Coordinates of C-alpha atoms and ligand atoms in Angstrom, one line a residue:
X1 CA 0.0 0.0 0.0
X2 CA 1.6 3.3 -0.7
X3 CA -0.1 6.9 0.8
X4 CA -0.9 9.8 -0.3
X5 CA 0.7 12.5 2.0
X6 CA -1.1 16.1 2.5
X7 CA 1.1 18.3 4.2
X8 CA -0.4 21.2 5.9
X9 CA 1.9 24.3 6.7
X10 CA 4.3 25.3 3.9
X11 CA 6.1 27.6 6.6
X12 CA 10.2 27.3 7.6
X13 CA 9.9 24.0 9.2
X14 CA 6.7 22.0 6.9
X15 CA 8.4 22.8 3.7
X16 CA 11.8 20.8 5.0
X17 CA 9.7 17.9 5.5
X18 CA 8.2 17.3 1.9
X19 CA 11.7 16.0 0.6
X20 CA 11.5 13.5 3.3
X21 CA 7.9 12.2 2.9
X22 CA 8.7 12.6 -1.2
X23 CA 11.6 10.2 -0.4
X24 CA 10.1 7.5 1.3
X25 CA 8.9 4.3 -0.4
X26 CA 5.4 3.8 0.7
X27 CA 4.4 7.6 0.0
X28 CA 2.9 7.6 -3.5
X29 CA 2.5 11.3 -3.3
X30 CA 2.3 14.7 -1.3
X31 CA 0.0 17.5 -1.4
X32 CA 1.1 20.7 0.0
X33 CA -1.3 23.1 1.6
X34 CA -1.2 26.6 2.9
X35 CA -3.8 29.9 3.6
X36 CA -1.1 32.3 1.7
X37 CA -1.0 31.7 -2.0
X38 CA 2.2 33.0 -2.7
X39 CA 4.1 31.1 -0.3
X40 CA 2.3 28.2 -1.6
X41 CA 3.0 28.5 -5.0
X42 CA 6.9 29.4 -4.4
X43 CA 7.4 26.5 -2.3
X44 CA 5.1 23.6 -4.1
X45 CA 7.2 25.0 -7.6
X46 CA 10.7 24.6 -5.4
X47 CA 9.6 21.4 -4.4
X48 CA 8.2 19.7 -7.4
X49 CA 4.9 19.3 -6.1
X50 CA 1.9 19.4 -8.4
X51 CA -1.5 19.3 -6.6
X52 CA -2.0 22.4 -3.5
X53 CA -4.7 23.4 -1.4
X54 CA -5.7 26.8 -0.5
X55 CA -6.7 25.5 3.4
X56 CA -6.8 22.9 5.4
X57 CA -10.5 22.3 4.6
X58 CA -10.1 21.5 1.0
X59 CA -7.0 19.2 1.8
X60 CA -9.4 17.2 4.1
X61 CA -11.8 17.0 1.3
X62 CA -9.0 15.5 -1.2
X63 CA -8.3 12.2 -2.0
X64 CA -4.8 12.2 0.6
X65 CA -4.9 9.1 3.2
X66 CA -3.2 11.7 6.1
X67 CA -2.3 14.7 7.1
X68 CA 0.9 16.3 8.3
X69 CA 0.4 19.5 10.5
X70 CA 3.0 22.1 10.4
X71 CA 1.0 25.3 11.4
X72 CA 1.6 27.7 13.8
X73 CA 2.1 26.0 17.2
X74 CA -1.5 26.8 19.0
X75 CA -3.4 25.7 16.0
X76 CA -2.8 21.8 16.3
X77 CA -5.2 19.7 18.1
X78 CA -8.4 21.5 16.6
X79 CA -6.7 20.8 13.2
X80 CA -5.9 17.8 14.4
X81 CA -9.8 16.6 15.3
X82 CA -11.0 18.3 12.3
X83 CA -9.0 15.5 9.8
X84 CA -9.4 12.6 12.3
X85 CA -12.7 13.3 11.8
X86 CA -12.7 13.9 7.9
X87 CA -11.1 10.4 7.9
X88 CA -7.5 11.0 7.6
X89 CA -4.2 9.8 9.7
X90 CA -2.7 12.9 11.8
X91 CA 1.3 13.6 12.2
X92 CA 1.3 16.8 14.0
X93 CA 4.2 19.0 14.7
X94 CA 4.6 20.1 18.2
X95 CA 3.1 20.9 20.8
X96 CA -0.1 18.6 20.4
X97 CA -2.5 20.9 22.2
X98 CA -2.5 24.3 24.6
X99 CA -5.1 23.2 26.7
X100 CA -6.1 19.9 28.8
X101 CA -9.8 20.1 26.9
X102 CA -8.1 19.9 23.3
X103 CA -5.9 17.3 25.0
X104 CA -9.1 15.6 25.7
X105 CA -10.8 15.9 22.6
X106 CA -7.9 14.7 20.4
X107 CA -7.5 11.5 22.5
X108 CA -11.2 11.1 22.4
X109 CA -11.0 11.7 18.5
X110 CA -8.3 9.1 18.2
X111 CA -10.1 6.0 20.0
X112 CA -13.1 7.4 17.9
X113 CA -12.0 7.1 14.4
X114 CA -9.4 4.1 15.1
X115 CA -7.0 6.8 12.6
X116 CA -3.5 6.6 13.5
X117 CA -2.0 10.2 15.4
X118 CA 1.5 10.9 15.7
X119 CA 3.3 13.8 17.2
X120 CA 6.6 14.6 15.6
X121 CA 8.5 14.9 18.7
X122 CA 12.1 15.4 17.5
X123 CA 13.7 15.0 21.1
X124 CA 11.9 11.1 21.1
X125 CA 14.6 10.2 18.2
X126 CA 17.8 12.3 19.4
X127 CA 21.0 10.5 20.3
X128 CA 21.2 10.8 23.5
X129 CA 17.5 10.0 24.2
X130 CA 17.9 6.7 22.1
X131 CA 20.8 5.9 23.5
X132 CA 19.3 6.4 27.4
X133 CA 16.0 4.6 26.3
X134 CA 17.9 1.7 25.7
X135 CA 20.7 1.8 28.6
X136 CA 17.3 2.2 30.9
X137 CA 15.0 -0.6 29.0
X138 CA 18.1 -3.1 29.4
X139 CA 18.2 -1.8 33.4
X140 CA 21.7 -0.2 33.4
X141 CA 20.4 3.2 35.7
X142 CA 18.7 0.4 38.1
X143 CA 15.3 2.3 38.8
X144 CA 14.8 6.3 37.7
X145 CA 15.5 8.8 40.1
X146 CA 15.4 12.3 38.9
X147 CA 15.9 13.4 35.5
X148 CA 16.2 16.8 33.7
X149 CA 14.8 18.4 30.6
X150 CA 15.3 21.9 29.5
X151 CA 15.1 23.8 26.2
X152 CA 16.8 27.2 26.3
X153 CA 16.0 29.6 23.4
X154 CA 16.4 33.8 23.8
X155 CA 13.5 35.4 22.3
X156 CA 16.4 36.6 19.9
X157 CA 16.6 33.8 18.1
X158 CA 13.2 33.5 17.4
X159 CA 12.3 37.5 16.3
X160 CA 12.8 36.3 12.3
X161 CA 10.6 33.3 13.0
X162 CA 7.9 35.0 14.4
X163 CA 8.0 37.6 12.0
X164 CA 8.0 35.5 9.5
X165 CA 5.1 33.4 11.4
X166 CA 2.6 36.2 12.7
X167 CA 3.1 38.8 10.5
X168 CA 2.6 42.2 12.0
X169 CA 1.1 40.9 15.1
X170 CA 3.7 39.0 15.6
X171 CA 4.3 40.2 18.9
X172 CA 1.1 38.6 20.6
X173 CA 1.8 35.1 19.6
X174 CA 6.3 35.2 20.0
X175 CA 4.5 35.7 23.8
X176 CA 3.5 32.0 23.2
X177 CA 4.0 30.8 27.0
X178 CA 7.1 28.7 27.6
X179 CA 5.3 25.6 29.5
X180 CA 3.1 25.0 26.8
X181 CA 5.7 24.3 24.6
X182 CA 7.2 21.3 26.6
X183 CA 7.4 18.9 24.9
X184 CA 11.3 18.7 23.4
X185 CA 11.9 18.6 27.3
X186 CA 9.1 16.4 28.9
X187 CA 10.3 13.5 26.1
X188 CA 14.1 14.0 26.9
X189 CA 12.5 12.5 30.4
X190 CA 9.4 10.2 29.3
X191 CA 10.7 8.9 26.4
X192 CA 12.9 7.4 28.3
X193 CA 11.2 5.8 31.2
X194 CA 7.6 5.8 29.4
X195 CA 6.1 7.0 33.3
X196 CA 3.7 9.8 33.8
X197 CA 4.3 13.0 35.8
X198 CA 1.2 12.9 37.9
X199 CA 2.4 16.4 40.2
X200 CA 3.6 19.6 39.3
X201 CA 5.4 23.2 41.0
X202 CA 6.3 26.0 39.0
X203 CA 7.4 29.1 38.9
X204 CA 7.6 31.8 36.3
X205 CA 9.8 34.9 35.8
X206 CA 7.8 37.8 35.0
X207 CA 9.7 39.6 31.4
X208 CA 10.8 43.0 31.8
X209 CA 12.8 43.8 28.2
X210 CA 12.4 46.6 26.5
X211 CA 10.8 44.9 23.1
X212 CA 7.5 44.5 24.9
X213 CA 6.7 40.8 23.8
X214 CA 5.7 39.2 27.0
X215 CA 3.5 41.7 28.0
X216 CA -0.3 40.7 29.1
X217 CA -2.0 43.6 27.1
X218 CA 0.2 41.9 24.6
X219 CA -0.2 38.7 24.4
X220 CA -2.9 36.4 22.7
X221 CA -2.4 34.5 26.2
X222 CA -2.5 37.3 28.4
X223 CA 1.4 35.6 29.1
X224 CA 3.8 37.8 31.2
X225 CA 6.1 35.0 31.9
X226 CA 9.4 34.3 29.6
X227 CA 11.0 31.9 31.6
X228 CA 9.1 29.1 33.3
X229 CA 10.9 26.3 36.0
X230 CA 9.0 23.6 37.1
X231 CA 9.6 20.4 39.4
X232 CA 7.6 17.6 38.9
X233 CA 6.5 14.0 40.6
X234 CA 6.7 11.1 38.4
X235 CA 4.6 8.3 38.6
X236 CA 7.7 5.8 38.7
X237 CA 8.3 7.6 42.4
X238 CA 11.0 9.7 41.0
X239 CA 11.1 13.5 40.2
X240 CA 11.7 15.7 37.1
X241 CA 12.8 18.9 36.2
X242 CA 12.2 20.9 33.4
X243 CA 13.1 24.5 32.2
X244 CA 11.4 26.4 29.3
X245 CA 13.5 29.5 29.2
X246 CA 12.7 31.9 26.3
X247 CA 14.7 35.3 28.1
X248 CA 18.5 33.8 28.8
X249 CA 22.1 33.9 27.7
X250 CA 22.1 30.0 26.9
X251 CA 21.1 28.4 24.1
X252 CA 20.6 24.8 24.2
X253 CA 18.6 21.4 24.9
X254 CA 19.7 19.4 27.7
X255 CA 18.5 15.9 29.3
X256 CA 20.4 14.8 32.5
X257 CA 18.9 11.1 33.8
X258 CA 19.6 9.6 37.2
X259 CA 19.0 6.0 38.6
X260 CA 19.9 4.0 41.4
X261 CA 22.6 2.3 39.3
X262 CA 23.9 4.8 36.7
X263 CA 23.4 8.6 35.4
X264 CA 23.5 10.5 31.9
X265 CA 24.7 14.0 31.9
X266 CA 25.8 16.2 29.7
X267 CA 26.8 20.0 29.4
X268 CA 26.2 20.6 25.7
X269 CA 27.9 24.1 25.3
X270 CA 30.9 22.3 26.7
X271 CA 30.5 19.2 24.5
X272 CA 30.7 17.3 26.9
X273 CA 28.5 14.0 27.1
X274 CA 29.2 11.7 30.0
X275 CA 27.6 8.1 30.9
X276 CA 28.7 7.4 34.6
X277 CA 28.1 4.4 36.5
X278 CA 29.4 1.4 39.4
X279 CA 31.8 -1.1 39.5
X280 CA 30.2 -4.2 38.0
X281 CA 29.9 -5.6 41.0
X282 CA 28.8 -3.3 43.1
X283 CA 25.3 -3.8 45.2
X284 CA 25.8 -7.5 43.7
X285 CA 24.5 -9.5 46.3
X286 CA 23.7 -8.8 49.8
X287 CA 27.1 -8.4 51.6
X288 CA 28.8 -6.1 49.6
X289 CA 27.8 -2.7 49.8
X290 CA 29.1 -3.5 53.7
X291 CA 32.1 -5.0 52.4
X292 CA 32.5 -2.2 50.9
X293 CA 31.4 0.7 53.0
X294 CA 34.7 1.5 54.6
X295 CA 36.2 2.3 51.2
X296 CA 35.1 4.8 49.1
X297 CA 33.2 3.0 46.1
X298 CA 34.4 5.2 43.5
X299 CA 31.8 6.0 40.0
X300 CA 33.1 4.8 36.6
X301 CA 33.1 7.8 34.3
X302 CA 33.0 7.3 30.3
X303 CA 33.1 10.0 27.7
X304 CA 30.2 9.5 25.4
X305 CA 30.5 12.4 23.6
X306 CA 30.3 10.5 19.9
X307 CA 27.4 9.7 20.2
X308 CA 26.4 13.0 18.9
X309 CA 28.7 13.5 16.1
X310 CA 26.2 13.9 13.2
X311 CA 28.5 13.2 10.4
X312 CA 25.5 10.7 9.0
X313 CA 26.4 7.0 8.6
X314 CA 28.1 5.1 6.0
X315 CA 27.0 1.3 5.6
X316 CA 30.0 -0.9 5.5
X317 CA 30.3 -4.6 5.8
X318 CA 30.9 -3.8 9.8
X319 CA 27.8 -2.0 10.6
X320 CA 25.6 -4.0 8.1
X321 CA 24.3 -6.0 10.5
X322 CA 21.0 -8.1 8.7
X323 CA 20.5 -5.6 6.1
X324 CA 20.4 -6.2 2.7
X325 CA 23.8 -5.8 0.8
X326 CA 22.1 -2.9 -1.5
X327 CA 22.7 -0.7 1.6
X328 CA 26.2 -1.0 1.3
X329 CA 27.7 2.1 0.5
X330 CA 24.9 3.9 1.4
X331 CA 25.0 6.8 3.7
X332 CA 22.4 8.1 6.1
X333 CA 22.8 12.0 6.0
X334 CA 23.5 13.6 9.7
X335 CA 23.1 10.6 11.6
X336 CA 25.2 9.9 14.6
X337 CA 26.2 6.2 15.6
X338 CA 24.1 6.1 18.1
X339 CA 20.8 6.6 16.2
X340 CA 19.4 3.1 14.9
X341 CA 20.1 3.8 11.1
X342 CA 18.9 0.3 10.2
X343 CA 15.1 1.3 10.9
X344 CA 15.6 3.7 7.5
X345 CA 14.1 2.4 4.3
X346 CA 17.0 2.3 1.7
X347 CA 16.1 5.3 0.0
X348 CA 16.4 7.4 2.8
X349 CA 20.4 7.4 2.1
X350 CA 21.7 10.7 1.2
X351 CA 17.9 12.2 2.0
X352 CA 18.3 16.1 3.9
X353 CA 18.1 15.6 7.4
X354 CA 17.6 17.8 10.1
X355 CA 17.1 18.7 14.0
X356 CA 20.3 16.2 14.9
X357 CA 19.2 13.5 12.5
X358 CA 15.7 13.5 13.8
X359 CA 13.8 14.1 10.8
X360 CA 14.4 10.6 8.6
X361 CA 12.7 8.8 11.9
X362 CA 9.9 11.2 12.1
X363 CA 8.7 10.5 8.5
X364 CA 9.4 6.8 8.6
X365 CA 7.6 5.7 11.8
X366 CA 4.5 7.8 10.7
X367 CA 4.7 6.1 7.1
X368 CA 5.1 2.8 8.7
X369 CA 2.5 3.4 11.6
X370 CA -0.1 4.5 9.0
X371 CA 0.5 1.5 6.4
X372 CA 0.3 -1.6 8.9
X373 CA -2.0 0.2 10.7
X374 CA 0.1 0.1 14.2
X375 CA 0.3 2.7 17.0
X376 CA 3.9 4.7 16.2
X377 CA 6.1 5.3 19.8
X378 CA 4.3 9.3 19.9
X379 CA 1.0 7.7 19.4
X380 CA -1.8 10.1 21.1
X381 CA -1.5 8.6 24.6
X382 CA 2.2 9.2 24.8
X383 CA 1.8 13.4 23.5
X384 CA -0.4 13.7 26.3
X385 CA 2.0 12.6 29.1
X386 CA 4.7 15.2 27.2
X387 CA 2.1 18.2 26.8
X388 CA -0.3 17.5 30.1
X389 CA 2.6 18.4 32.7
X390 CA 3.2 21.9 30.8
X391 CA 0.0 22.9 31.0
X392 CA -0.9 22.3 34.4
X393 CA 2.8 23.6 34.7
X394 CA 1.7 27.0 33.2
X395 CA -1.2 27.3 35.7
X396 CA 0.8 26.4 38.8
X397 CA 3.0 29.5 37.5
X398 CA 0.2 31.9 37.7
X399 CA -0.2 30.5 41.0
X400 CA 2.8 31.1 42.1
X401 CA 4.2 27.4 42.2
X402 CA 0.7 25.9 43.9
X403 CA 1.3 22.6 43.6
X404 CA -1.4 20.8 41.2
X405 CA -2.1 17.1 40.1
X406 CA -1.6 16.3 36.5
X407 CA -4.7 14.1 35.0
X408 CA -4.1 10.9 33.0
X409 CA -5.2 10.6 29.8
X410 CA -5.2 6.6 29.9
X411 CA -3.3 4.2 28.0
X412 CA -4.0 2.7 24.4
X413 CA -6.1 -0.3 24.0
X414 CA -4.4 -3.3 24.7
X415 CA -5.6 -5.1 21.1
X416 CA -3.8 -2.1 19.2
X417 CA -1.0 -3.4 17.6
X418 CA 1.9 -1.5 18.1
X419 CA 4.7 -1.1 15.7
X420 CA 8.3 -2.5 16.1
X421 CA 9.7 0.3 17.9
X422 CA 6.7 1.4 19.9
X423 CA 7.7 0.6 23.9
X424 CA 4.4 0.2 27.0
X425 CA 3.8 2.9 28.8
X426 CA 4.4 2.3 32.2
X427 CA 0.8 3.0 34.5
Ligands
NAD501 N1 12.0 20.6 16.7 C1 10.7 20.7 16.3 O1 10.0 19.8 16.6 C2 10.2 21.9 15.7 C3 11.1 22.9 15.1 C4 10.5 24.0 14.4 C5 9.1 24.1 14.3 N2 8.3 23.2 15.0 C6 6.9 23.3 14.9 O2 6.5 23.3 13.5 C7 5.3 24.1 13.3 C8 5.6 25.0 12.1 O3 6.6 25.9 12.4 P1 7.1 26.9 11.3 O4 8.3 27.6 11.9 O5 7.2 26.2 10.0 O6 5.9 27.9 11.3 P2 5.5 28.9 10.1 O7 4.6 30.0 10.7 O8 6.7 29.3 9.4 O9 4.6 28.0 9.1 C9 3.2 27.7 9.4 C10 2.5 27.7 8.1 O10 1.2 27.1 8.3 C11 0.3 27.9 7.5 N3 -1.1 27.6 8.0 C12 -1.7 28.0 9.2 N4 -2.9 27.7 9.2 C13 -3.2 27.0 8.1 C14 -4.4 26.4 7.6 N5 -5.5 26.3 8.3 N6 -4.4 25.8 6.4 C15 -3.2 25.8 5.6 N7 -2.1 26.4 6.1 C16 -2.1 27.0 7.3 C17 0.7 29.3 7.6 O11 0.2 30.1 6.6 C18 2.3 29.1 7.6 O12 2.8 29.2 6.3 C19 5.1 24.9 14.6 O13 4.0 24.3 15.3 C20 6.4 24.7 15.4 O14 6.1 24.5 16.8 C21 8.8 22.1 15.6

């Protein structure tokens, strides 16, 4: 079965996409739709596609088997229900919703139409998320204690997008608060353990600068807060935190995860990635850890830092693995070694990448997930652990850090089949 692709949003990020979905094998086609003309016809020309849509109405009514959001980031989850319910698959960029209600609705919309819905959570597929997924699924941290998300970003470098995004108003949506755009941070943490953060503190800093974005007269949220910093309770018994600074002289994602056993930290502007963890046999067996108490049981500290090198991936006869030999040769454009190349359908070698190699896996878990008809690893359940905690997150904030409960929004049926890659949530 190949798919016909409608791709909603021909903006900065959407249009980098339809290479991608143009590339894979099972994608027959893709339709590109946006509400202004000219930046529809530029990019569908650039692009070499041939059939466009003036809105995401008439895309809905064409003959495309899904659709791939790329609109602005508050727009998603009614977008979202409206092609669910017009009968087509859903990838949606982040964040999935801005409120617990759309949250609601979209899950509701999902077990509804039995559609597939995906959110294109680029921090899921990074290098250092993949590789902590798997050090945790095989039990190397032992059990999670605390673990760290934050996404850093001065307003600064976002003036052009915003610009480019809200046009002369841009000023009322670049006030966009921080904690409902968690999600690159929440994943860093719960794609890892697949738990649920069930309690949340946080607190806001109020923006003073001088170029008046964050500014409640302002804003299209009434949002006065820049920076937001919340602590959270995980439903694993251990704790989170995660920052969503938009006003600060740093610029980068981090994850840091702790457990009992092991920890990943990193200090990105440093480039510095380290994996740190116990003797082999330490805490093997009941006596030791008294054996041992008197001396000093020190940690075993190993530079990862390769594994995000994103020079892509050349197939060789060493890394070949069970793949067929046309691979050889091949290479996977800004991959790093630690991201599961093998996944990627052949011709996905020398596609554009993007976002630290994230991209290629975006496109082919949704492909795949829609043609076997299997839930992808972002299914609907799994965006609303990410997006739940940072709106409740944003409210606690304008209570001044009361602390709130988070709600569940349940777990996917048991009888869904799940794809290859797709891990249980844990309750
Ligand atoms: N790492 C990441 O995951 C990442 C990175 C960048 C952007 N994003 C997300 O991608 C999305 C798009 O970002 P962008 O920078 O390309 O935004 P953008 O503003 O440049 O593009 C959005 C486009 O959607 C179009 N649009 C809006 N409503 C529409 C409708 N009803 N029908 C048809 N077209 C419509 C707009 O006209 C615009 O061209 C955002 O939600 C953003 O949060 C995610």
């Amino acid at each position: 079965m190949k798919i016909k692709v409608g791709l909603c949003g021909a903006g900065q990020f959407g249009r980098r996409f339809v290479p991608v979905f143009q590339r894979h094998p099972d994608v027959a086609e893709v339709y590109l739709a946006d509400v202004l003309p000219d930046r529809l016809a530029r990019e569908a020309a650039r692009l070499g596609v041939t059939k466009t849509f003036d809105s995401l109405e008439a895309l809905c009514r064409s003959d495309c088997d899904c659709v791939a959001l790329f609109t602005q980031r508050w727009l998603h989850a009614p977008q979202a229900v409206q092609a669910l319910k017009a009968g087509k698959h859903v990838y949606s960029a982040v964040p999935a919703a801005v409120t617990l209600e759309e949250l609601g609705e979209l899950v509701e919309a999902v077990k509804s139409t039995g559609l597939i819905y995906m959110l294109g959570e680029t921090s899921y597929y990074r290098a250092q998320t993949t590789f902590c997924r798997d050090k945790f699924a095989r039990g190397e941290f032992g059990d999670f204690v605390y673990g760290e998300g934050q996404y850093h970003h001065d307003m600064a470098h976002f003036y052009a997008s915003y610009m480019h995004s809200g046009g002369d108003a841009w000023k009322s949506t670049a006030s966009f608060p921080p904690m409902l755009y968690p999600t690159h941070s929440t994943a860093f943490v719960l794609g890892v353990t697949f738990a649920r953060m069930t309690e949340v503190s946080c607190f806001g800093q109020v923006d003073h600068h001088d170029d008046g974005v964050f500014r409640a007269e302002t804003s299209q949220w009434g949002n006065v807060f820049s920076n937001q910093s919340a602590l959270f309770r995980t439903s694993d018994g251990g704790m989170a935190r995660i920052n969503e600074f938009r006003r600060v002289g740093a610029g980068d994602g981090r994850m840091t995860i702790m457990g009992t056993r092991a920890a990943y930290e990193e200090q990105p502007g440093q480039g510095v990635f380290t994996w740190l963890d116990f003797p082999e046999d330490y805490g093997q067996g009941d006596s030791i850890p008294f054996r041992e108490a008197r001396r000093l049981v020190a940690l075993r500290r190993e530079d990862v830092s390769d594994i995000r090198v994103f020079d892509g991936v050349e197939v060789t006869e060493e890394n070949l693995g069970d793949l067929p030999r046309e691979y050889l040769g091949k290479t996977f454009l800004g991959l790093s070694p630690a991201q599961p190349f093998w996944q990627l359908p052949l011709e996905f070698a020398g596609v554009p990448n993007g976002h630290d190699g994230t991209h290629v896996f975006l496109v082919n878990d949704f492909v795949r997930s829609v043609v076997a008809q299997k839930l992808p690893p972002n299914h609907v359940w799994q965006a609303a652990r990410y997006n739940a905690p940072g709106i409740v997150a944003h409210e606690s904030a304008k209570r001044d850090g009361e602390r709130l409960s988070i709600p569940d929004f349940g777990m996917p049926p048991a009888d869904w089949p799940v794809l290859d890659t797709t891990r249980p949530l844990q309750p």
